[in-house]
mmCIF file of C-alpha atoms and ligand atoms in Angstrom:
data_model
loop_
_atom_site.group_PDB
_atom_site.id
_atom_site.type_symbol
_atom_site.label_atom_id
_atom_site.label_comp_id
_atom_site.label_asym_id
_atom_site.label_seq_id
_atom_site.Cartn_x
_atom_site.Cartn_y
_atom_site.Cartn_z
ATOM 1 C CA UNK A 1 -28.906 0.918 11.793
ATOM 2 C CA UNK A 2 -31.885 2.927 10.131
ATOM 3 C CA UNK A 3 -31.896 5.225 13.092
ATOM 4 C CA UNK A 4 -28.674 6.141 13.341
ATOM 5 C CA UNK A 5 -28.497 6.855 9.816
ATOM 6 C CA UNK A 6 -31.053 9.430 10.448
ATOM 7 C CA UNK A 7 -29.480 10.974 13.451
ATOM 8 C CA UNK A 8 -26.487 10.832 11.356
ATOM 9 C CA UNK A 9 -28.467 12.741 8.310
ATOM 10 C CA UNK A 10 -29.931 15.561 10.797
ATOM 11 C CA UNK A 11 -26.298 15.934 12.121
ATOM 12 C CA UNK A 12 -24.635 15.764 9.080
ATOM 13 C CA UNK A 13 -27.236 18.449 7.417
ATOM 14 C CA UNK A 14 -25.981 20.898 10.294
ATOM 15 C CA UNK A 15 -22.409 20.411 9.493
ATOM 16 C CA UNK A 16 -20.818 23.036 8.400
ATOM 17 C CA UNK A 17 -16.999 22.106 8.381
ATOM 18 C CA UNK A 18 -15.669 20.464 5.297
ATOM 19 C CA UNK A 19 -14.454 17.580 6.902
ATOM 20 C CA UNK A 20 -12.712 14.399 4.786
ATOM 21 C CA UNK A 21 -12.035 10.736 6.037
ATOM 22 C CA UNK A 22 -8.934 8.576 4.947
ATOM 23 C CA UNK A 23 -9.393 4.826 6.173
ATOM 24 C CA UNK A 24 -6.792 2.239 6.218
ATOM 25 C CA UNK A 25 -8.261 -1.269 5.183
ATOM 26 C CA UNK A 26 -6.509 -4.147 6.967
ATOM 27 C CA UNK A 27 -7.664 -4.171 10.617
ATOM 28 C CA UNK A 28 -10.584 -1.319 9.821
ATOM 29 C CA UNK A 29 -12.528 -2.297 6.848
ATOM 30 C CA UNK A 30 -11.431 -6.069 6.185
ATOM 31 C CA UNK A 31 -9.722 -8.717 8.566
ATOM 32 C CA UNK A 32 -8.160 -10.736 6.057
ATOM 33 C CA UNK A 33 -10.617 -11.831 3.472
ATOM 34 C CA UNK A 34 -13.548 -10.594 5.857
ATOM 35 C CA UNK A 35 -15.438 -7.442 6.183
ATOM 36 C CA UNK A 36 -15.408 -5.676 9.378
ATOM 37 C CA UNK A 37 -19.289 -5.274 9.928
ATOM 38 C CA UNK A 38 -19.589 -1.802 10.998
ATOM 39 C CA UNK A 39 -17.496 -0.651 7.889
ATOM 40 C CA UNK A 40 -20.491 -1.237 5.589
ATOM 41 C CA UNK A 41 -22.564 1.361 7.295
ATOM 42 C CA UNK A 42 -19.817 3.598 7.970
ATOM 43 C CA UNK A 43 -19.021 4.048 4.261
ATOM 44 C CA UNK A 44 -23.111 3.961 3.180
ATOM 45 C CA UNK A 45 -23.466 6.648 5.206
ATOM 46 C CA UNK A 46 -20.831 9.044 4.381
ATOM 47 C CA UNK A 47 -21.457 8.204 1.004
ATOM 48 C CA UNK A 48 -25.115 8.964 1.050
ATOM 49 C CA UNK A 49 -24.143 12.252 2.753
ATOM 50 C CA UNK A 50 -21.802 12.784 0.065
ATOM 51 C CA UNK A 51 -18.764 13.055 2.662
ATOM 52 C CA UNK A 52 -15.444 12.716 0.605
ATOM 53 C CA UNK A 53 -13.496 9.892 1.848
ATOM 54 C CA UNK A 54 -10.460 7.717 0.237
ATOM 55 C CA UNK A 55 -8.819 4.392 1.236
ATOM 56 C CA UNK A 56 -5.382 4.693 2.270
ATOM 57 C CA UNK A 57 -3.470 1.327 2.446
ATOM 58 C CA UNK A 58 0.168 -0.257 2.569
ATOM 59 C CA UNK A 59 -1.564 -3.009 0.937
ATOM 60 C CA UNK A 60 -1.686 -3.899 -2.421
ATOM 61 C CA UNK A 61 -0.166 -6.206 -5.785
ATOM 62 C CA UNK A 62 -3.330 -5.875 -7.343
ATOM 63 C CA UNK A 63 -4.696 -3.409 -9.659
ATOM 64 C CA UNK A 64 -6.584 -0.587 -7.679
ATOM 65 C CA UNK A 65 -9.948 -1.056 -9.738
ATOM 66 C CA UNK A 66 -10.103 -4.961 -8.540
ATOM 67 C CA UNK A 67 -9.029 -3.773 -5.065
ATOM 68 C CA UNK A 68 -11.936 -1.253 -4.799
ATOM 69 C CA UNK A 69 -14.277 -4.107 -6.327
ATOM 70 C CA UNK A 70 -13.619 -6.520 -3.671
ATOM 71 C CA UNK A 71 -13.745 -4.443 -1.090
ATOM 72 C CA UNK A 72 -17.389 -2.989 -2.568
ATOM 73 C CA UNK A 73 -18.498 -6.484 -2.808
ATOM 74 C CA UNK A 74 -17.233 -7.698 0.336
ATOM 75 C CA UNK A 75 -19.085 -4.690 2.459
ATOM 76 C CA UNK A 76 -21.687 -5.136 0.153
ATOM 77 C CA UNK A 77 -21.900 -0.851 -0.422
ATOM 78 C CA UNK A 78 -24.770 0.595 -1.970
ATOM 79 C CA UNK A 79 -22.313 2.738 -4.155
ATOM 80 C CA UNK A 80 -19.241 0.758 -5.592
ATOM 81 C CA UNK A 81 -15.656 2.433 -4.545
ATOM 82 C CA UNK A 82 -14.169 4.143 -7.472
ATOM 83 C CA UNK A 83 -10.216 3.389 -8.674
ATOM 84 C CA UNK A 84 -9.706 7.074 -8.275
ATOM 85 C CA UNK A 85 -10.884 6.596 -4.000
ATOM 86 C CA UNK A 86 -7.824 4.266 -3.372
ATOM 87 C CA UNK A 87 -4.401 4.678 -2.656
ATOM 88 C CA UNK A 88 -2.248 1.415 -2.336
ATOM 89 C CA UNK A 89 1.252 1.068 -1.392
ATOM 90 C CA UNK A 90 2.536 1.150 -4.760
ATOM 91 C CA UNK A 91 -0.036 3.407 -6.448
ATOM 92 C CA UNK A 92 2.424 6.435 -6.230
ATOM 93 C CA UNK A 93 4.875 4.244 -8.198
ATOM 94 C CA UNK A 94 3.416 5.348 -11.215
ATOM 95 C CA UNK A 95 5.108 8.319 -10.824
ATOM 96 C CA UNK A 96 8.407 6.811 -11.844
ATOM 97 C CA UNK A 97 7.508 5.133 -15.396
ATOM 98 C CA UNK A 98 9.889 7.700 -17.063
ATOM 99 C CA UNK A 99 12.372 7.235 -14.872
ATOM 100 C CA UNK A 100 12.704 3.263 -14.790
ATOM 101 C CA UNK A 101 12.254 1.372 -17.904
ATOM 102 C CA UNK A 102 13.553 -2.227 -17.115
ATOM 103 C CA UNK A 103 11.947 -2.875 -13.419
ATOM 104 C CA UNK A 104 11.926 -6.132 -11.462
ATOM 105 C CA UNK A 105 8.571 -6.150 -9.650
ATOM 106 C CA UNK A 106 8.614 -8.400 -6.349
ATOM 107 C CA UNK A 107 5.903 -9.406 -4.440
ATOM 108 C CA UNK A 108 2.193 -10.281 -4.654
ATOM 109 C CA UNK A 109 -0.492 -13.011 -5.403
ATOM 110 C CA UNK A 110 0.180 -15.057 -8.793
ATOM 111 C CA UNK A 111 1.461 -12.712 -11.870
ATOM 112 C CA UNK A 112 -1.179 -9.482 -10.796
ATOM 113 C CA UNK A 113 1.882 -7.370 -9.862
ATOM 114 C CA UNK A 114 3.012 -7.317 -13.106
ATOM 115 C CA UNK A 115 -0.108 -6.277 -14.877
ATOM 116 C CA UNK A 116 -0.391 -3.611 -12.312
ATOM 117 C CA UNK A 117 3.065 -2.083 -13.117
ATOM 118 C CA UNK A 118 2.092 -2.266 -17.022
ATOM 119 C CA UNK A 119 -1.168 -0.718 -16.563
ATOM 120 C CA UNK A 120 1.078 2.128 -14.727
ATOM 121 C CA UNK A 121 2.931 2.274 -17.870
ATOM 122 C CA UNK A 122 6.746 0.575 -17.097
ATOM 123 C CA UNK A 123 7.505 -0.372 -20.203
ATOM 124 C CA UNK A 124 9.757 -3.987 -19.352
ATOM 125 C CA UNK A 125 7.976 -5.710 -16.296
ATOM 126 C CA UNK A 126 9.991 -8.790 -14.896
ATOM 127 C CA UNK A 127 9.261 -10.797 -12.079
ATOM 128 C CA UNK A 128 11.644 -13.148 -9.992
ATOM 129 C CA UNK A 129 9.824 -16.001 -11.717
ATOM 130 C CA UNK A 130 11.168 -15.105 -15.089
ATOM 131 C CA UNK A 131 14.529 -15.219 -13.771
ATOM 132 C CA UNK A 132 13.806 -18.557 -12.376
ATOM 133 C CA UNK A 133 12.328 -20.053 -15.935
ATOM 134 C CA UNK A 134 15.591 -18.850 -17.546
ATOM 135 C CA UNK A 135 17.718 -20.160 -15.274
ATOM 136 C CA UNK A 136 16.106 -22.381 -12.513
ATOM 137 C CA UNK A 137 19.555 -22.727 -10.844
ATOM 138 C CA UNK A 138 19.449 -19.383 -9.557
ATOM 139 C CA UNK A 139 17.729 -20.365 -6.690
ATOM 140 C CA UNK A 140 17.725 -24.102 -6.404
ATOM 141 C CA UNK A 141 14.853 -24.374 -3.746
ATOM 142 C CA UNK A 142 12.283 -22.225 -5.523
ATOM 143 C CA UNK A 143 8.369 -23.346 -4.759
ATOM 144 C CA UNK A 144 6.758 -22.733 -8.077
ATOM 145 C CA UNK A 145 5.101 -25.782 -9.577
ATOM 146 C CA UNK A 146 5.710 -26.291 -13.466
ATOM 147 C CA UNK A 147 2.283 -24.930 -14.293
ATOM 148 C CA UNK A 148 2.668 -21.767 -12.173
ATOM 149 C CA UNK A 149 5.997 -21.197 -14.199
ATOM 150 C CA UNK A 150 4.310 -21.906 -17.423
ATOM 151 C CA UNK A 151 1.296 -19.515 -16.235
ATOM 152 C CA UNK A 152 3.356 -16.320 -14.402
ATOM 153 C CA UNK A 153 6.247 -16.092 -16.317
ATOM 154 C CA UNK A 154 8.005 -14.821 -19.437
ATOM 155 C CA UNK A 155 9.651 -16.495 -22.052
ATOM 156 C CA UNK A 156 13.466 -15.922 -21.533
ATOM 157 C CA UNK A 157 13.657 -14.950 -25.340
ATOM 158 C CA UNK A 158 11.295 -12.011 -23.856
ATOM 159 C CA UNK A 159 12.595 -11.502 -20.505
ATOM 160 C CA UNK A 160 16.330 -11.359 -21.447
ATOM 161 C CA UNK A 161 17.440 -12.464 -17.855
ATOM 162 C CA UNK A 162 19.201 -15.363 -18.657
ATOM 163 C CA UNK A 163 22.854 -15.232 -17.208
ATOM 164 C CA UNK A 164 24.088 -17.454 -19.678
ATOM 165 C CA UNK A 165 22.511 -16.234 -22.839
ATOM 166 C CA UNK A 166 20.951 -12.967 -23.603
ATOM 167 C CA UNK A 167 21.275 -10.809 -20.508
ATOM 168 C CA UNK A 168 19.955 -6.844 -20.085
ATOM 169 C CA UNK A 169 20.614 -5.049 -17.321
ATOM 170 C CA UNK A 170 17.856 -4.332 -14.990
ATOM 171 C CA UNK A 171 17.125 -0.807 -13.845
ATOM 172 C CA UNK A 172 15.316 -1.186 -10.599
ATOM 173 C CA UNK A 173 13.674 -3.256 -7.992
ATOM 174 C CA UNK A 174 10.209 -2.227 -6.754
ATOM 175 C CA UNK A 175 8.726 -4.435 -4.098
ATOM 176 C CA UNK A 176 5.261 -4.283 -4.659
ATOM 177 C CA UNK A 177 3.513 -5.998 -1.819
ATOM 178 C CA UNK A 178 4.741 -8.873 0.287
ATOM 179 C CA UNK A 179 6.783 -11.918 -0.892
ATOM 180 C CA UNK A 180 4.909 -15.087 -1.884
ATOM 181 C CA UNK A 181 8.604 -17.078 -2.179
ATOM 182 C CA UNK A 182 10.815 -15.410 -0.138
ATOM 183 C CA UNK A 183 14.029 -17.672 -1.137
ATOM 184 C CA UNK A 184 13.836 -16.992 -4.444
ATOM 185 C CA UNK A 185 13.020 -13.093 -3.858
ATOM 186 C CA UNK A 186 16.017 -12.821 -1.295
ATOM 187 C CA UNK A 187 18.796 -14.336 -3.611
ATOM 188 C CA UNK A 188 17.698 -12.436 -6.700
ATOM 189 C CA UNK A 189 17.489 -9.226 -5.262
ATOM 190 C CA UNK A 190 20.923 -9.707 -3.391
ATOM 191 C CA UNK A 191 22.076 -10.686 -6.646
ATOM 192 C CA UNK A 192 21.060 -7.443 -8.551
ATOM 193 C CA UNK A 193 22.091 -5.053 -5.377
ATOM 194 C CA UNK A 194 25.778 -6.418 -5.464
ATOM 195 C CA UNK A 195 25.458 -7.078 -9.576
ATOM 196 C CA UNK A 196 27.837 -5.073 -12.117
ATOM 197 C CA UNK A 197 25.750 -2.781 -13.370
ATOM 198 C CA UNK A 198 22.447 -4.548 -12.800
ATOM 199 C CA UNK A 199 23.460 -7.483 -14.924
ATOM 200 C CA UNK A 200 22.475 -10.737 -13.473
ATOM 201 C CA UNK A 201 25.194 -13.311 -12.921
ATOM 202 C CA UNK A 202 27.822 -10.549 -12.342
ATOM 203 C CA UNK A 203 29.034 -9.435 -9.256
ATOM 204 C CA UNK A 204 30.988 -6.362 -8.662
ATOM 205 C CA UNK A 205 34.320 -6.536 -6.720
ATOM 206 C CA UNK A 206 33.884 -3.886 -3.914
ATOM 207 C CA UNK A 207 31.157 -3.079 -1.463
ATOM 208 C CA UNK A 208 29.120 0.223 -0.711
ATOM 209 C CA UNK A 209 26.102 1.623 0.825
ATOM 210 C CA UNK A 210 24.969 2.207 -2.713
ATOM 211 C CA UNK A 211 23.325 -0.783 -4.669
ATOM 212 C CA UNK A 212 24.147 -1.185 -7.950
ATOM 213 C CA UNK A 213 20.363 -1.567 -8.889
ATOM 214 C CA UNK A 214 18.112 1.269 -6.513
ATOM 215 C CA UNK A 215 15.360 -0.440 -4.677
ATOM 216 C CA UNK A 216 11.821 0.794 -3.419
ATOM 217 C CA UNK A 217 9.815 -0.717 -1.080
ATOM 218 C CA UNK A 218 6.146 0.180 -0.948
ATOM 219 C CA UNK A 219 5.608 -0.047 2.794
ATOM 220 C CA UNK A 220 7.547 -0.595 6.241
ATOM 221 C CA UNK A 221 4.859 -2.689 7.961
ATOM 222 C CA UNK A 222 6.632 -4.994 10.393
ATOM 223 C CA UNK A 223 2.961 -6.378 11.165
ATOM 224 C CA UNK A 224 -0.355 -5.790 9.815
ATOM 225 C CA UNK A 225 -4.078 -7.431 10.918
ATOM 226 C CA UNK A 226 -5.114 -10.449 9.112
ATOM 227 C CA UNK A 227 -7.941 -13.128 10.319
ATOM 228 C CA UNK A 228 -5.350 -14.784 12.243
ATOM 229 C CA UNK A 229 -5.897 -14.009 16.372
ATOM 230 C CA UNK A 230 -2.230 -12.091 16.165
ATOM 231 C CA UNK A 231 -0.754 -9.578 13.719
ATOM 232 C CA UNK A 232 1.524 -11.109 10.795
ATOM 233 C CA UNK A 233 4.728 -10.077 9.394
ATOM 234 C CA UNK A 234 4.525 -7.877 6.570
ATOM 235 C CA UNK A 235 6.278 -6.047 4.017
ATOM 236 C CA UNK A 236 8.737 -4.334 6.637
ATOM 237 C CA UNK A 237 9.876 -7.543 8.006
ATOM 238 C CA UNK A 238 11.170 -8.687 4.568
ATOM 239 C CA UNK A 239 12.763 -5.247 4.134
ATOM 240 C CA UNK A 240 14.499 -5.688 7.403
ATOM 241 C CA UNK A 241 15.967 -8.844 6.247
ATOM 242 C CA UNK A 242 16.902 -7.428 2.839
ATOM 243 C CA UNK A 243 18.754 -4.785 4.731
ATOM 244 C CA UNK A 244 20.657 -7.472 6.945
ATOM 245 C CA UNK A 245 21.863 -9.615 4.227
ATOM 246 C CA UNK A 246 23.019 -6.238 2.581
ATOM 247 C CA UNK A 247 24.916 -5.329 5.449
ATOM 248 C CA UNK A 248 26.515 -9.224 5.647
ATOM 249 C CA UNK A 249 27.652 -8.747 2.170
ATOM 250 C CA UNK A 250 28.949 -4.992 2.129
ATOM 251 C CA UNK A 251 30.980 -5.265 4.881
ATOM 252 C CA UNK A 252 28.960 -3.698 7.545
ATOM 253 C CA UNK A 253 27.618 -0.955 5.517
ATOM 254 C CA UNK A 254 23.398 0.109 5.518
ATOM 255 C CA UNK A 255 21.543 -0.327 2.334
ATOM 256 C CA UNK A 256 20.472 2.981 0.418
ATOM 257 C CA UNK A 257 16.793 2.427 -0.347
ATOM 258 C CA UNK A 258 13.772 4.385 -0.591
ATOM 259 C CA UNK A 259 10.277 3.342 1.472
ATOM 260 C CA UNK A 260 7.096 4.456 0.779
ATOM 261 C CA UNK A 261 3.560 3.652 2.227
ATOM 262 C CA UNK A 262 2.364 5.255 5.739
ATOM 263 C CA UNK A 263 3.829 6.851 7.966
ATOM 264 C CA UNK A 264 5.635 8.278 5.300
ATOM 265 C CA UNK A 265 5.051 12.003 4.687
ATOM 266 C CA UNK A 266 5.449 11.080 0.350
ATOM 267 C CA UNK A 267 2.438 8.764 0.870
ATOM 268 C CA UNK A 268 0.587 11.130 2.753
ATOM 269 C CA UNK A 269 1.200 13.893 0.247
ATOM 270 C CA UNK A 270 0.018 12.020 -2.481
ATOM 271 C CA UNK A 271 -3.075 10.659 -0.573
ATOM 272 C CA UNK A 272 -4.277 14.209 0.127
ATOM 273 C CA UNK A 273 -3.944 14.981 -3.531
ATOM 274 C CA UNK A 274 -6.167 12.172 -4.324
ATOM 275 C CA UNK A 275 -8.456 13.260 -1.541
ATOM 276 C CA UNK A 276 -8.977 16.755 -2.681
ATOM 277 C CA UNK A 277 -9.476 15.134 -6.281
ATOM 278 C CA UNK A 278 -12.366 13.206 -5.030
ATOM 279 C CA UNK A 279 -13.904 15.995 -3.109
ATOM 280 C CA UNK A 280 -13.841 18.240 -6.026
ATOM 281 C CA UNK A 281 -15.432 15.282 -8.191
ATOM 282 C CA UNK A 282 -18.193 15.159 -5.950
ATOM 283 C CA UNK A 283 -18.753 18.891 -5.641
ATOM 284 C CA UNK A 284 -18.797 18.953 -9.625
ATOM 285 C CA UNK A 285 -20.577 15.583 -10.293
ATOM 286 C CA UNK A 286 -17.836 15.172 -13.020
ATOM 287 C CA UNK A 287 -16.276 11.683 -12.497
ATOM 288 C CA UNK A 288 -15.515 11.319 -15.975
ATOM 289 C CA UNK A 289 -12.483 13.684 -15.401
ATOM 290 C CA UNK A 290 -9.354 11.669 -15.522
ATOM 291 C CA UNK A 291 -8.062 11.100 -11.958
ATOM 292 C CA UNK A 292 -5.003 13.368 -10.524
ATOM 293 C CA UNK A 293 -1.727 12.128 -11.077
ATOM 294 C CA UNK A 294 0.202 13.835 -8.289
ATOM 295 C CA UNK A 295 3.899 14.254 -8.530
ATOM 296 C CA UNK A 296 6.344 12.471 -5.840
ATOM 297 C CA UNK A 297 7.159 14.666 -2.844
ATOM 298 C CA UNK A 298 5.021 17.557 -3.713
ATOM 299 C CA UNK A 299 2.248 18.831 -1.222
ATOM 300 C CA UNK A 300 -1.014 20.033 -2.057
ATOM 301 C CA UNK A 301 -0.915 23.898 -2.620
ATOM 302 C CA UNK A 302 -4.022 24.425 -0.708
ATOM 303 C CA UNK A 303 -6.675 22.074 1.217
ATOM 304 C CA UNK A 304 -10.574 22.359 0.986
ATOM 305 C CA UNK A 305 -10.786 20.805 4.138
ATOM 306 C CA UNK A 306 -11.555 21.918 7.742
ATOM 307 C CA UNK A 307 -10.329 18.673 9.193
ATOM 308 C CA UNK A 308 -9.436 15.263 7.841
ATOM 309 C CA UNK A 309 -9.814 12.075 9.756
ATOM 310 C CA UNK A 310 -7.288 9.429 9.216
ATOM 311 C CA UNK A 311 -8.863 6.030 10.334
ATOM 312 C CA UNK A 312 -6.670 3.175 11.449
ATOM 313 C CA UNK A 313 -5.615 0.202 13.457
ATOM 314 C CA UNK A 314 -1.912 0.638 13.615
ATOM 315 C CA UNK A 315 -0.115 3.026 15.728
ATOM 316 C CA UNK A 316 3.224 2.779 14.031
ATOM 317 C CA UNK A 317 1.839 3.566 10.284
ATOM 318 C CA UNK A 318 -1.838 5.022 10.265
ATOM 319 C CA UNK A 319 -1.503 7.019 13.612
ATOM 320 C CA UNK A 320 1.825 8.490 13.386
ATOM 321 C CA UNK A 321 1.707 9.225 9.900
ATOM 322 C CA UNK A 322 -1.543 11.117 9.967
ATOM 323 C CA UNK A 323 -0.346 12.733 13.183
ATOM 324 C CA UNK A 324 2.855 13.830 11.542
ATOM 325 C CA UNK A 325 0.245 15.332 8.826
ATOM 326 C CA UNK A 326 -1.603 17.599 10.643
ATOM 327 C CA UNK A 327 -4.582 15.465 10.341
ATOM 328 C CA UNK A 328 -7.139 14.251 13.342
ATOM 329 C CA UNK A 329 -6.417 10.740 14.011
ATOM 330 C CA UNK A 330 -8.925 7.486 14.823
ATOM 331 C CA UNK A 331 -7.736 4.382 16.465
ATOM 332 C CA UNK A 332 -9.906 1.209 16.099
ATOM 333 C CA UNK A 333 -9.401 -1.809 18.353
ATOM 334 C CA UNK A 334 -10.466 -4.360 15.409
ATOM 335 C CA UNK A 335 -7.031 -4.673 13.767
ATOM 336 C CA UNK A 336 -3.264 -4.480 15.073
ATOM 337 C CA UNK A 337 -3.492 -2.300 17.828
ATOM 338 C CA UNK A 338 -4.784 -3.863 21.573
ATOM 339 C CA UNK A 339 -5.656 -2.072 24.574
ATOM 340 C CA UNK A 340 -2.453 -2.353 26.823
ATOM 341 C CA UNK A 341 -0.024 -1.109 24.203
ATOM 342 C CA UNK A 342 0.438 2.375 24.969
ATOM 343 C CA UNK A 343 1.361 1.045 28.581
ATOM 344 C CA UNK A 344 3.939 -1.091 27.164
ATOM 345 C CA UNK A 345 5.281 1.359 24.359
ATOM 346 C CA UNK A 346 4.915 4.698 25.555
ATOM 347 C CA UNK A 347 6.439 6.021 22.209
ATOM 348 C CA UNK A 348 3.767 4.656 20.299
ATOM 349 C CA UNK A 349 1.624 7.175 18.626
ATOM 350 C CA UNK A 350 -1.475 8.207 20.288
ATOM 351 C CA UNK A 351 -4.546 9.230 18.092
ATOM 352 C CA UNK A 352 -5.500 12.923 18.103
ATOM 353 C CA UNK A 353 -9.464 12.221 18.395
ATOM 354 C CA UNK A 354 -9.697 8.826 20.385
ATOM 355 C CA UNK A 355 -9.488 5.056 20.525
ATOM 356 C CA UNK A 356 -13.173 3.344 19.355
ATOM 357 C CA UNK A 357 -14.406 -0.328 19.291
ATOM 358 C CA UNK A 358 -14.613 0.071 15.573
ATOM 359 C CA UNK A 359 -14.662 2.247 12.487
ATOM 360 C CA UNK A 360 -18.215 3.046 12.841
ATOM 361 C CA UNK A 361 -18.014 4.332 16.414
ATOM 362 C CA UNK A 362 -15.536 6.595 15.687
ATOM 363 C CA UNK A 363 -16.345 8.189 12.255
ATOM 364 C CA UNK A 364 -20.168 8.537 13.754
ATOM 365 C CA UNK A 365 -18.430 10.232 17.285
ATOM 366 C CA UNK A 366 -16.523 12.593 14.296
ATOM 367 C CA UNK A 367 -19.343 13.465 12.328
ATOM 368 C CA UNK A 368 -21.415 13.990 15.733
ATOM 369 C CA UNK A 369 -18.813 16.481 17.340
ATOM 370 C CA UNK A 370 -18.082 18.655 14.203
ATOM 371 C CA UNK A 371 -21.444 18.796 13.015
HETATM 372 O O1 G3P B 1 0.102 -5.810 3.207
HETATM 373 C C1 G3P B 1 -1.220 -4.874 3.852
HETATM 374 C C2 G3P B 1 -0.410 -4.389 5.269
HETATM 375 O O2 G3P B 1 0.736 -4.219 5.496
HETATM 376 C C3 G3P B 1 -1.342 -3.706 5.731
HETATM 377 O O3 G3P B 1 -2.214 -2.979 5.346
HETATM 378 O O4 G3P B 1 -4.442 -1.539 4.768
HETATM 379 O O5 G3P B 1 -3.697 -2.175 7.186
HETATM 380 O O6 G3P B 1 -2.341 -0.426 5.652
HETATM 381 P P1 G3P B 1 -3.162 -1.743 5.823
HETATM 382 MG MG1 MG B 2 -4.112 -1.596 9.126
#
């Protein structure tokens, strides 16, 4: 690809627009654990030309630094991605550390989401497995092995969630990533939503659209692209099932909840701050400066970009969100979207810049046009 990079170098040098790129991960850069080949050339070229870009994913469950390291290795990037270059589904939740003290964090592999929430600054981080360790009867069909419980859970004296013994109320439920043991997660979440004041083992005597404990989902993806040949259910499917169970246990009342992630403006505002922050780092060369800490629902006062391109594989999250945010959007055929989808569902959000076979074709076409 040397020729293309040289051509891009010439093209880019004449570039007078300040362009930024925001990349979705699953279905654009990765398929499951595997790199999408064209992604390497794309990010290496942008990095070489100091074109500002960040990653914006509805994925998560691990530290931002760990995700960046994994992607940099998988894509064999010349320069590793910086943790200030990524916004995961739950990254904006760090803004709530002073509002919620004792949180139940759901989803993600092993016990990694606990470490993420603790790194954000949440003071008491509980996981469903802690509740199972304290009282296995809370869900008799859980799939955790003894070894997993020993390795991934807190002792009851620390978690203080034993419904028959010491038990302190939980302030909120945060779904960081896709559940790994849905049955126990469903039961424990419903117990808390219908509890008396967030106390496990209690049941309020009335129904309401307002849950006893607030719940925040970190993304709304019904489907997402993995290395299976068809898209798989995502956290949005889990959310639909929690909402249905809540309605059934609250006389048909709808669950009041907050959902972050693409396509919502709250997440695009947050990502826009992160992209501007990274652009300023590139300009100043000062990467020692602590990364920005945007507040929820605060849009950047101004933006240095003439154009920002959102590159995604899912019309319902990446393209809808980018279009609504007045960014240009590039849709790729390497993930959820398949040709024919727009004919099947005319309401699907269409990309403003075009649909391309892969991320490199889309990004290089954008650079070519706006040079
Ligand atoms: O859990 C990940 C999935 O929901 C989609 O991730 O990177 O395509 O936004 P991404
Ligand atoms: Mg995707």
